[in-house]
Coordinates of C-alpha atoms and ligand atoms in Angstrom, one line a residue:
X1 CA 19.3 22.1 -19.1
X2 CA 19.3 18.7 -17.5
X3 CA 15.9 19.6 -16.0
X4 CA 14.6 20.2 -19.5
X5 CA 16.0 17.0 -20.8
X6 CA 14.4 15.1 -18.1
X7 CA 11.0 16.5 -18.9
X8 CA 11.5 15.8 -22.5
X9 CA 12.5 12.1 -22.1
X10 CA 9.7 11.6 -19.5
X11 CA 7.0 13.1 -21.9
X12 CA 4.4 10.3 -22.1
X13 CA 4.4 8.2 -25.2
X14 CA 1.9 5.5 -26.0
X15 CA 3.2 1.9 -26.2
X16 CA 1.2 -1.1 -27.5
X17 CA 2.9 -4.5 -27.3
X18 CA 1.0 -7.3 -29.0
X19 CA 2.0 -10.7 -27.8
X20 CA 1.6 -13.9 -29.9
X21 CA 2.4 -17.5 -29.1
X22 CA 3.8 -18.9 -25.8
X23 CA 4.0 -17.6 -22.3
X24 CA 7.7 -16.8 -22.7
X25 CA 6.5 -14.1 -25.2
X26 CA 4.0 -12.8 -22.7
X27 CA 6.8 -12.5 -20.1
X28 CA 9.1 -10.8 -22.7
X29 CA 6.3 -8.4 -23.7
X30 CA 5.9 -7.4 -20.0
X31 CA 9.7 -6.8 -19.8
X32 CA 9.7 -4.7 -22.9
X33 CA 7.2 -2.4 -21.2
X34 CA 9.6 -2.3 -18.2
X35 CA 12.6 -1.5 -20.4
X36 CA 10.7 1.3 -22.2
X37 CA 9.2 2.9 -19.1
X38 CA 12.2 5.1 -18.3
X39 CA 11.9 6.6 -21.8
X40 CA 8.4 7.8 -21.0
X41 CA 6.5 5.0 -22.8
X42 CA 3.3 3.9 -21.1
X43 CA 1.0 1.1 -22.2
X44 CA -2.2 2.2 -24.1
X45 CA -5.3 0.1 -24.9
X46 CA -5.3 0.4 -28.7
X47 CA -2.6 0.4 -31.3
X48 CA -4.1 3.6 -32.9
X49 CA -3.2 5.5 -29.7
X50 CA 0.4 4.3 -29.6
X51 CA 3.5 6.1 -30.7
X52 CA 5.2 2.7 -30.8
X53 CA 3.7 -0.7 -31.6
X54 CA 5.7 -3.8 -31.0
X55 CA 4.6 -7.1 -32.4
X56 CA 6.1 -9.8 -30.3
X57 CA 5.9 -12.7 -32.7
X58 CA 5.8 -16.5 -32.8
X59 CA 7.5 -18.7 -35.4
X60 CA 6.5 -22.1 -34.1
X61 CA 4.0 -22.9 -36.8
X62 CA 3.4 -21.5 -40.3
X63 CA 0.0 -19.9 -39.4
X64 CA 1.6 -18.0 -36.5
X65 CA 4.2 -16.5 -38.8
X66 CA 1.7 -15.5 -41.4
X67 CA -0.4 -13.6 -38.8
X68 CA 2.5 -11.2 -38.4
X69 CA 2.4 -10.0 -42.0
X70 CA -1.4 -9.5 -42.0
X71 CA -1.1 -7.6 -38.8
X72 CA 1.7 -5.4 -40.2
X73 CA -0.7 -4.6 -43.2
X74 CA -3.4 -3.5 -40.7
X75 CA -1.0 -1.3 -38.7
X76 CA 0.3 0.3 -41.9
X77 CA -3.2 1.6 -42.7
X78 CA -3.6 2.9 -39.1
X79 CA -0.3 4.6 -39.2
X80 CA -1.1 6.3 -42.5
X81 CA -4.6 7.4 -41.2
X82 CA -2.9 8.8 -38.1
X83 CA -0.3 10.8 -40.2
X84 CA -3.1 12.1 -42.5
X85 CA -5.2 13.3 -39.6
X86 CA -2.2 15.1 -38.1
X87 CA -2.3 12.8 -35.0
X88 CA 1.4 12.1 -34.9
X89 CA 3.1 9.0 -36.0
X90 CA 3.3 5.3 -35.1
X91 CA 6.6 3.4 -35.2
X92 CA 6.2 -0.3 -36.0
X93 CA 8.6 -2.8 -34.5
X94 CA 8.8 -6.5 -34.9
X95 CA 10.2 -8.6 -32.0
X96 CA 10.2 -12.2 -31.0
X97 CA 10.9 -15.4 -32.9
X98 CA 9.8 -14.3 -36.4
X99 CA 12.2 -11.3 -36.0
X100 CA 15.0 -13.7 -35.1
X101 CA 14.3 -16.1 -37.9
X102 CA 13.5 -13.8 -40.8
X103 CA 14.4 -10.3 -39.7
X104 CA 16.0 -9.0 -42.9
X105 CA 13.1 -10.5 -44.9
X106 CA 10.6 -8.7 -42.8
X107 CA 12.3 -5.4 -43.5
X108 CA 12.4 -6.1 -47.2
X109 CA 8.8 -7.4 -47.5
X110 CA 7.3 -4.7 -45.2
X111 CA 9.4 -1.5 -45.3
X112 CA 6.9 0.1 -42.9
X113 CA 8.6 -1.9 -40.2
X114 CA 11.3 0.4 -38.8
X115 CA 13.0 -1.9 -36.4
X116 CA 13.5 -5.6 -35.8
X117 CA 14.6 -7.1 -32.5
X118 CA 15.1 -10.7 -31.6
X119 CA 14.1 -12.4 -28.3
X120 CA 17.6 -12.1 -26.8
X121 CA 18.2 -8.5 -27.7
X122 CA 15.1 -6.5 -26.6
X123 CA 17.0 -4.9 -23.8
X124 CA 18.6 -2.9 -26.7
X125 CA 15.2 -1.4 -27.6
X126 CA 15.9 2.1 -26.3
X127 CA 19.0 2.4 -28.5
X128 CA 17.3 0.8 -31.5
X129 CA 14.3 3.2 -31.2
X130 CA 16.6 6.2 -31.1
X131 CA 18.4 5.0 -34.2
X132 CA 15.2 4.2 -36.0
X133 CA 13.8 7.7 -35.1
X134 CA 17.0 9.3 -36.6
X135 CA 16.8 7.0 -39.5
X136 CA 20.4 6.2 -39.1
X137 CA 22.3 3.0 -38.4
X138 CA 21.4 -0.6 -38.1
X139 CA 17.9 -1.2 -36.7
X140 CA 18.0 -4.9 -36.9
X141 CA 19.3 -6.6 -33.8
X142 CA 19.1 -10.4 -33.5
X143 CA 22.2 -10.9 -31.4
X144 CA 22.2 -13.8 -29.0
X145 CA 23.2 -13.1 -25.4
X146 CA 20.7 -14.2 -22.8
X147 CA 23.1 -13.4 -20.0
X148 CA 23.5 -9.8 -21.2
X149 CA 19.8 -9.5 -21.6
X150 CA 18.8 -10.6 -18.1
X151 CA 21.6 -8.5 -16.6
X152 CA 20.2 -5.4 -18.4
X153 CA 16.6 -5.9 -17.4
X154 CA 15.4 -4.1 -14.3
X155 CA 14.9 -6.5 -11.4
X156 CA 12.0 -4.5 -10.2
X157 CA 8.7 -5.7 -11.6
X158 CA 5.7 -3.4 -11.8
X159 CA 2.2 -3.6 -13.3
X160 CA 1.8 -7.3 -12.5
X161 CA -1.5 -8.9 -11.4
X162 CA -2.0 -11.4 -8.6
X163 CA -0.3 -14.0 -10.8
X164 CA 2.9 -13.4 -12.6
X165 CA 5.4 -15.1 -14.9
X166 CA 9.0 -15.3 -14.0
X167 CA 11.4 -16.5 -16.7
X168 CA 14.2 -18.7 -15.2
X169 CA 15.4 -20.6 -18.2
X170 CA 15.6 -19.9 -21.9
X171 CA 16.5 -21.7 -25.1
X172 CA 16.7 -25.4 -25.9
X173 CA 19.4 -27.9 -26.7
X174 CA 17.0 -30.8 -27.4
X175 CA 16.6 -30.3 -31.2
X176 CA 13.3 -32.1 -31.7
X177 CA 13.3 -32.5 -35.4
X178 CA 10.1 -30.5 -36.0
X179 CA 10.9 -27.5 -33.8
X180 CA 12.4 -24.0 -34.5
X181 CA 13.0 -23.1 -30.9
X182 CA 16.7 -24.2 -30.7
X183 CA 17.3 -21.9 -33.6
X184 CA 15.2 -18.9 -32.6
X185 CA 15.8 -18.9 -28.9
X186 CA 19.3 -20.3 -28.8
X187 CA 21.0 -22.7 -26.5
X188 CA 19.8 -23.6 -23.0
X189 CA 20.6 -20.9 -20.5
X190 CA 19.5 -20.7 -16.8
X191 CA 19.4 -17.5 -14.9
X192 CA 21.5 -17.6 -11.7
X193 CA 19.6 -18.5 -8.6
X194 CA 20.2 -15.2 -6.8
X195 CA 18.9 -13.2 -9.7
X196 CA 15.7 -15.3 -9.9
X197 CA 15.2 -14.9 -6.1
X198 CA 15.6 -11.1 -6.4
X199 CA 12.9 -11.0 -9.1
X200 CA 10.6 -13.3 -7.1
X201 CA 10.9 -11.0 -4.1
X202 CA 10.1 -8.0 -6.2
X203 CA 7.0 -9.8 -7.4
X204 CA 5.9 -10.6 -3.9
X205 CA 6.5 -6.9 -2.9
X206 CA 4.2 -6.0 -5.7
X207 CA 1.4 -8.2 -4.3
X208 CA 1.9 -11.2 -6.5
X209 CA 0.6 -14.4 -4.9
X210 CA 1.2 -16.9 -7.7
X211 CA 4.5 -17.3 -9.4
X212 CA 4.7 -19.2 -12.7
X213 CA 8.3 -20.2 -13.4
X214 CA 8.9 -20.1 -17.2
X215 CA 11.3 -21.8 -19.5
X216 CA 11.3 -23.6 -22.8
X217 CA 12.7 -26.5 -20.8
X218 CA 12.1 -25.2 -17.4
X219 CA 12.8 -28.5 -15.7
X220 CA 16.3 -28.4 -17.1
X221 CA 16.9 -25.4 -14.8
X222 CA 20.4 -25.3 -13.4
X223 CA 21.0 -22.3 -11.1
X224 CA 24.5 -23.4 -10.0
X225 CA 25.5 -24.8 -6.6
X226 CA 23.2 -27.8 -7.1
X227 CA 20.1 -25.7 -7.4
X228 CA 17.8 -27.4 -9.9
X229 CA 14.2 -26.6 -10.4
X230 CA 13.1 -28.6 -7.3
X231 CA 15.4 -26.6 -5.0
X232 CA 14.4 -23.3 -6.7
X233 CA 10.7 -24.1 -6.1
X234 CA 11.5 -25.0 -2.4
X235 CA 13.3 -21.6 -1.9
X236 CA 10.5 -19.6 -3.5
X237 CA 7.9 -21.5 -1.4
X238 CA 9.8 -20.2 1.7
X239 CA 9.0 -16.6 0.7
X240 CA 6.3 -15.1 2.8
X241 CA 3.4 -14.0 0.6
X242 CA 3.9 -16.6 -2.1
X243 CA 0.8 -18.9 -2.1
X244 CA 1.1 -20.8 -5.3
X245 CA 3.9 -21.9 -7.6
X246 CA 3.7 -23.4 -11.0
X247 CA 6.2 -24.2 -13.7
X248 CA 6.0 -24.6 -17.5
X249 CA 7.0 -26.1 -19.8
X250 CA 8.9 -29.3 -19.2
X251 CA 10.6 -32.1 -21.1
X252 CA 10.1 -35.7 -20.1
X253 CA 13.8 -36.4 -20.1
X254 CA 14.5 -33.7 -17.5
X255 CA 11.8 -34.9 -15.0
X256 CA 14.3 -35.6 -12.1
X257 CA 13.4 -37.6 -9.0
X258 CA 13.7 -34.6 -6.7
X259 CA 11.3 -32.6 -8.9
X260 CA 8.8 -35.5 -8.9
X261 CA 9.2 -35.7 -5.1
X262 CA 8.6 -31.9 -4.8
X263 CA 5.0 -32.5 -6.1
X264 CA 4.4 -34.5 -2.9
X265 CA 6.3 -32.4 -0.4
X266 CA 5.8 -28.7 -1.3
X267 CA 2.2 -27.7 -0.6
X268 CA 2.5 -24.4 -2.5
X269 CA 3.5 -26.3 -5.7
X270 CA 0.2 -26.6 -7.6
X271 CA -1.1 -30.0 -8.7
X272 CA -0.6 -29.3 -12.4
X273 CA 2.0 -30.7 -14.7
X274 CA 2.4 -29.8 -18.4
X275 CA 4.6 -32.5 -19.7
X276 CA 4.4 -32.7 -23.5
X277 CA 4.6 -36.1 -25.1
X278 CA 3.9 -35.0 -28.7
X279 CA 3.1 -38.6 -30.0
X280 CA 2.2 -42.0 -28.7
X281 CA 4.2 -44.1 -31.1
X282 CA 7.9 -45.0 -30.4
X283 CA 8.6 -44.9 -34.1
X284 CA 7.3 -41.4 -34.4
X285 CA 9.0 -40.3 -31.2
X286 CA 12.3 -41.5 -32.6
X287 CA 11.8 -39.6 -35.8
X288 CA 11.0 -36.6 -33.8
X289 CA 14.3 -37.0 -31.9
X290 CA 12.4 -36.8 -28.6
X291 CA 14.9 -39.1 -26.7
X292 CA 12.1 -40.7 -24.6
X293 CA 9.8 -43.6 -25.2
X294 CA 6.0 -44.0 -24.7
X295 CA 6.8 -46.3 -21.8
X296 CA 9.3 -44.0 -20.0
X297 CA 6.9 -41.2 -20.3
X298 CA 4.0 -43.2 -18.9
X299 CA 6.3 -44.3 -16.0
X300 CA 7.2 -40.7 -15.2
X301 CA 3.5 -39.8 -15.1
X302 CA 2.9 -42.8 -12.8
X303 CA 5.7 -41.6 -10.4
X304 CA 4.3 -38.1 -10.3
X305 CA 0.8 -39.4 -9.6
X306 CA 2.2 -41.5 -6.8
X307 CA 3.4 -38.3 -5.2
X308 CA 0.3 -36.2 -5.9
X309 CA -2.7 -38.4 -6.9
X310 CA -5.0 -35.5 -7.8
X311 CA -2.5 -33.9 -10.2
X312 CA -3.8 -32.5 -13.5
X313 CA -1.7 -33.8 -16.4
X314 CA -1.4 -31.7 -19.5
X315 CA 0.4 -32.3 -22.8
X316 CA 1.1 -31.1 -26.3
X317 CA 0.5 -33.3 -29.3
X318 CA 1.5 -33.1 -32.9
X319 CA -0.5 -35.1 -35.5
X320 CA 0.6 -35.8 -39.0
X321 CA 4.3 -35.9 -38.4
X322 CA 6.1 -37.2 -41.5
X323 CA 5.7 -40.9 -41.7
X324 CA 2.9 -41.2 -39.1
X325 CA 0.7 -44.1 -40.1
X326 CA -2.8 -44.9 -39.1
X327 CA -1.4 -47.4 -36.6
X328 CA 1.0 -44.8 -35.2
X329 CA -1.9 -42.4 -34.7
X330 CA -3.9 -45.1 -33.1
X331 CA -1.1 -45.5 -30.6
X332 CA -1.3 -41.8 -29.7
X333 CA -5.0 -42.3 -29.1
X334 CA -4.3 -45.3 -26.9
X335 CA -1.7 -43.4 -24.9
X336 CA -4.2 -40.6 -24.3
X337 CA -6.8 -43.1 -23.1
X338 CA -4.2 -44.6 -20.8
X339 CA -3.0 -41.3 -19.3
X340 CA -6.3 -39.4 -19.1
X341 CA -5.4 -35.8 -19.6
X342 CA -6.8 -32.8 -17.7
X343 CA -6.0 -30.5 -20.6
X344 CA -3.9 -30.5 -23.8
X345 CA -2.8 -28.5 -26.8
X346 CA -2.8 -30.3 -30.1
X347 CA -1.6 -29.2 -33.4
X348 CA -1.2 -30.4 -37.0
X349 CA 2.4 -30.8 -37.9
X350 CA 3.6 -27.7 -39.6
X351 CA 6.7 -27.8 -41.9
X352 CA 9.2 -25.3 -40.6
X353 CA 12.0 -24.3 -43.0
X354 CA 15.5 -25.3 -41.7
X355 CA 14.3 -28.1 -39.4
X356 CA 15.2 -31.7 -40.1
X357 CA 11.6 -32.9 -40.3
X358 CA 10.8 -30.5 -43.0
X359 CA 13.1 -32.4 -45.4
X360 CA 11.7 -35.8 -44.4
X361 CA 10.0 -38.1 -46.9
X362 CA 6.4 -39.2 -46.4
X363 CA 4.9 -35.8 -45.5
X364 CA 1.2 -36.4 -44.5
X365 CA -1.7 -35.0 -46.6
X366 CA -3.6 -32.1 -45.1
X367 CA -6.9 -33.9 -45.1
X368 CA -5.5 -36.8 -43.1
X369 CA -3.9 -34.3 -40.6
X370 CA -7.4 -32.7 -40.2
X371 CA -9.1 -36.0 -39.6
X372 CA -6.6 -37.1 -37.0
X373 CA -6.6 -33.7 -35.2
X374 CA -10.4 -33.8 -35.0
X375 CA -10.4 -37.3 -33.5
X376 CA -7.7 -36.5 -31.0
X377 CA -9.3 -33.2 -30.0
X378 CA -12.7 -34.9 -29.4
X379 CA -11.1 -37.4 -27.1
X380 CA -9.1 -34.8 -25.2
X381 CA -12.2 -32.6 -24.8
X382 CA -14.1 -35.6 -23.4
X383 CA -11.2 -36.2 -20.9
X384 CA -11.0 -32.5 -19.9
X385 CA -14.7 -32.3 -19.2
X386 CA -14.5 -35.6 -17.2
X387 CA -11.5 -34.3 -15.2
X388 CA -13.4 -31.1 -14.3
X389 CA -16.6 -33.0 -13.5
X390 CA -14.6 -35.2 -11.0
X391 CA -14.2 -32.0 -8.8
X392 CA -17.9 -31.6 -8.3
X393 CA -18.8 -31.8 -4.6
X394 CA -15.2 -31.0 -3.5
X395 CA -14.0 -28.0 -1.6
X396 CA -11.7 -25.9 -3.9
X397 CA -9.4 -23.0 -3.0
X398 CA -9.7 -20.3 -5.6
X399 CA -7.2 -17.5 -6.2
X400 CA -9.6 -14.7 -7.3
X401 CA -8.3 -12.8 -10.3
X402 CA -11.2 -10.5 -11.2
X403 CA -14.9 -10.1 -12.0
X404 CA -16.8 -12.6 -14.0
X405 CA -19.0 -11.7 -17.0
X406 CA -22.3 -11.6 -15.1
X407 CA -23.2 -9.1 -12.3
X408 CA -22.1 -10.3 -8.9
X409 CA -20.0 -13.0 -10.4
X410 CA -16.3 -13.4 -9.6
X411 CA -13.6 -15.3 -11.4
X412 CA -10.5 -17.1 -10.2
X413 CA -8.2 -20.1 -10.7
X414 CA -8.5 -23.5 -9.1
X415 CA -5.3 -25.4 -8.1
X416 CA -5.6 -27.5 -11.3
X417 CA -5.6 -24.4 -13.4
X418 CA -9.3 -24.2 -14.5
X419 CA -11.2 -21.0 -14.2
X420 CA -13.8 -20.9 -11.4
X421 CA -16.9 -18.8 -11.4
X422 CA -18.8 -18.0 -8.2
X423 CA -21.1 -15.4 -6.6
X424 CA -19.0 -13.0 -4.6
X425 CA -17.8 -9.4 -4.4
X426 CA -14.9 -7.3 -5.5
X427 CA -13.3 -7.3 -2.1
X428 CA -12.2 -10.9 -2.8
X429 CA -10.0 -9.9 -5.8
X430 CA -6.4 -11.0 -5.2
X431 CA -7.4 -13.2 -2.3
X432 CA -7.8 -16.9 -2.0
X433 CA -11.4 -18.0 -1.2
X434 CA -12.8 -21.5 -0.6
X435 CA -15.8 -22.7 -2.7
X436 CA -17.6 -25.9 -3.2
X437 CA -17.6 -27.0 -6.8
X438 CA -21.1 -27.5 -8.0
X439 CA -20.8 -27.6 -11.7
X440 CA -18.2 -28.3 -14.5
X441 CA -17.8 -27.5 -18.1
X442 CA -15.0 -28.0 -20.7
X443 CA -12.9 -25.1 -19.3
X444 CA -14.3 -24.1 -16.0
X445 CA -15.9 -25.0 -12.7
X446 CA -18.9 -23.3 -11.1
X447 CA -18.5 -22.8 -7.3
X448 CA -20.5 -21.8 -4.3
X449 CA -18.7 -19.6 -1.8
X450 CA -17.8 -21.4 1.6
X451 CA -15.2 -19.1 3.0
X452 CA -14.2 -15.6 1.9
X453 CA -10.6 -16.0 3.1
X454 CA -9.3 -19.6 2.7
X455 CA -6.1 -18.7 4.6
X456 CA -7.8 -17.4 7.7
Ligands
LIG1 N1 4.4 -28.2 -36.0 C1 3.3 -28.4 -35.2 N2 3.5 -28.2 -33.9 C2 4.7 -27.8 -33.4 N3 5.1 -27.6 -32.1 C3 6.4 -27.2 -32.2 N4 6.8 -27.2 -33.5 C4 5.8 -27.6 -34.2 C5 5.6 -27.8 -35.6 N5 6.6 -27.7 -36.5 C6 4.2 -27.7 -31.0 C7 4.8 -28.8 -30.0 C8 5.3 -27.9 -28.9 C9 4.4 -26.7 -28.9 C10 4.9 -25.5 -28.2 O1 4.2 -26.5 -30.2 O2 3.7 -29.6 -29.6 O3 5.3 -28.6 -27.6
LIG2 FE1 11.2 -27.5 -29.3 FE2 11.7 -30.0 -28.5 FE3 13.0 -27.9 -27.5 FE4 10.4 -28.2 -26.9 S1 12.1 -29.7 -26.3 S2 11.4 -26.3 -27.5 S3 9.6 -29.1 -28.8 S4 13.1 -28.6 -29.6

């Protein structure tokens, strides 16, 4: 009988996980696949082919949230078509930060959704799916226990590429006045150092060469026994097989001296730092509850550049925060001109229910937000292109990730995070090659192959 049961549970079922929003969600989506593998679920290419579709949602801005409901509508039609054609069924699950923030509302507004699971509870998916299938019991789980979750997740990582995310820290205690993260992801929690190392080793065993350490405030990492992010990076750099380490995303207030120094002393730590400033006016930063000033931020960047002069600096920006005047916005533009960014994400302020900023006076008109965003993005695009162009003529090590669009063209990543295209062959995939940069665009470099194995 146990034999039979085994075959039953191992029968292949299609799984489609759609990830929205940040890299934490990409990591969580991969882990959901790992959690569901023992139940016989295997990833499929299209939602139509799936027995279970999970939408791993983002709540950071209004637009991201609205996407969920339109996607549920589309899936509902596909589910009905499947049932009509006698092609089985499709269970629809909503996970992630929208699930956390408005779980019950989702189930009311879209009864086709059979289960809702928050970002700290997805290790309960097997049980929730069973309950949903039996149509009995609570199928909404937005419990908060990051320790529990990480303990329940399998350490072994499979199906990774040459570059993989590794979540080391979750949640946020900073409470920026515009942001939902402290509410959807809960308080700051760091995974214990030994657990992180075990997962890093599993990634290396699986052929991963680049490890990207993830956290909402990754530089607040505290693994116990005086292991902060700098020490963690140092230990991961000691693992044979690891070639590149990155971390994202950071808060300016947690940029400790030892982490800044690590950029100068650890060769495997890539020259790229995503350090969001959000705005260039001290008045706005104060209203945002950012707890740093424009000057302290610029000073941190200067220190990092002292350690690693070629480092690519990236940031997030919000325009049109309540009370932002033309002068405040001009200060953001001035800061951008001073820092000179290699890349950036910029957004119009989006009013999020329950956050302090949503109740502030002097909300900014949409057309003004549009104008400011356009001006900022034009400046940032100019800087990004200039940064890439500054690499022309240099030798660049490229971690090859796959084939390019054109025949004979390969694609990889430069140390500063841009894509690099060059003429090569498939034997180079998952290896580091050396090219000479001969061209640059907004998002990529063009290279000419110098050495097929840069480590030889
Ligand atoms: N409106 C616009 N952008 C936001 N972000 C966070 N909350 C909001 C909001 N309410 C941006 C910040 C953050 C990034 C992940 O999203 O720039 O760094
Ligand atoms: Fe949100 Fe601020 Fe925390 Fe970043 S630091 S997750 S912007 S509250």
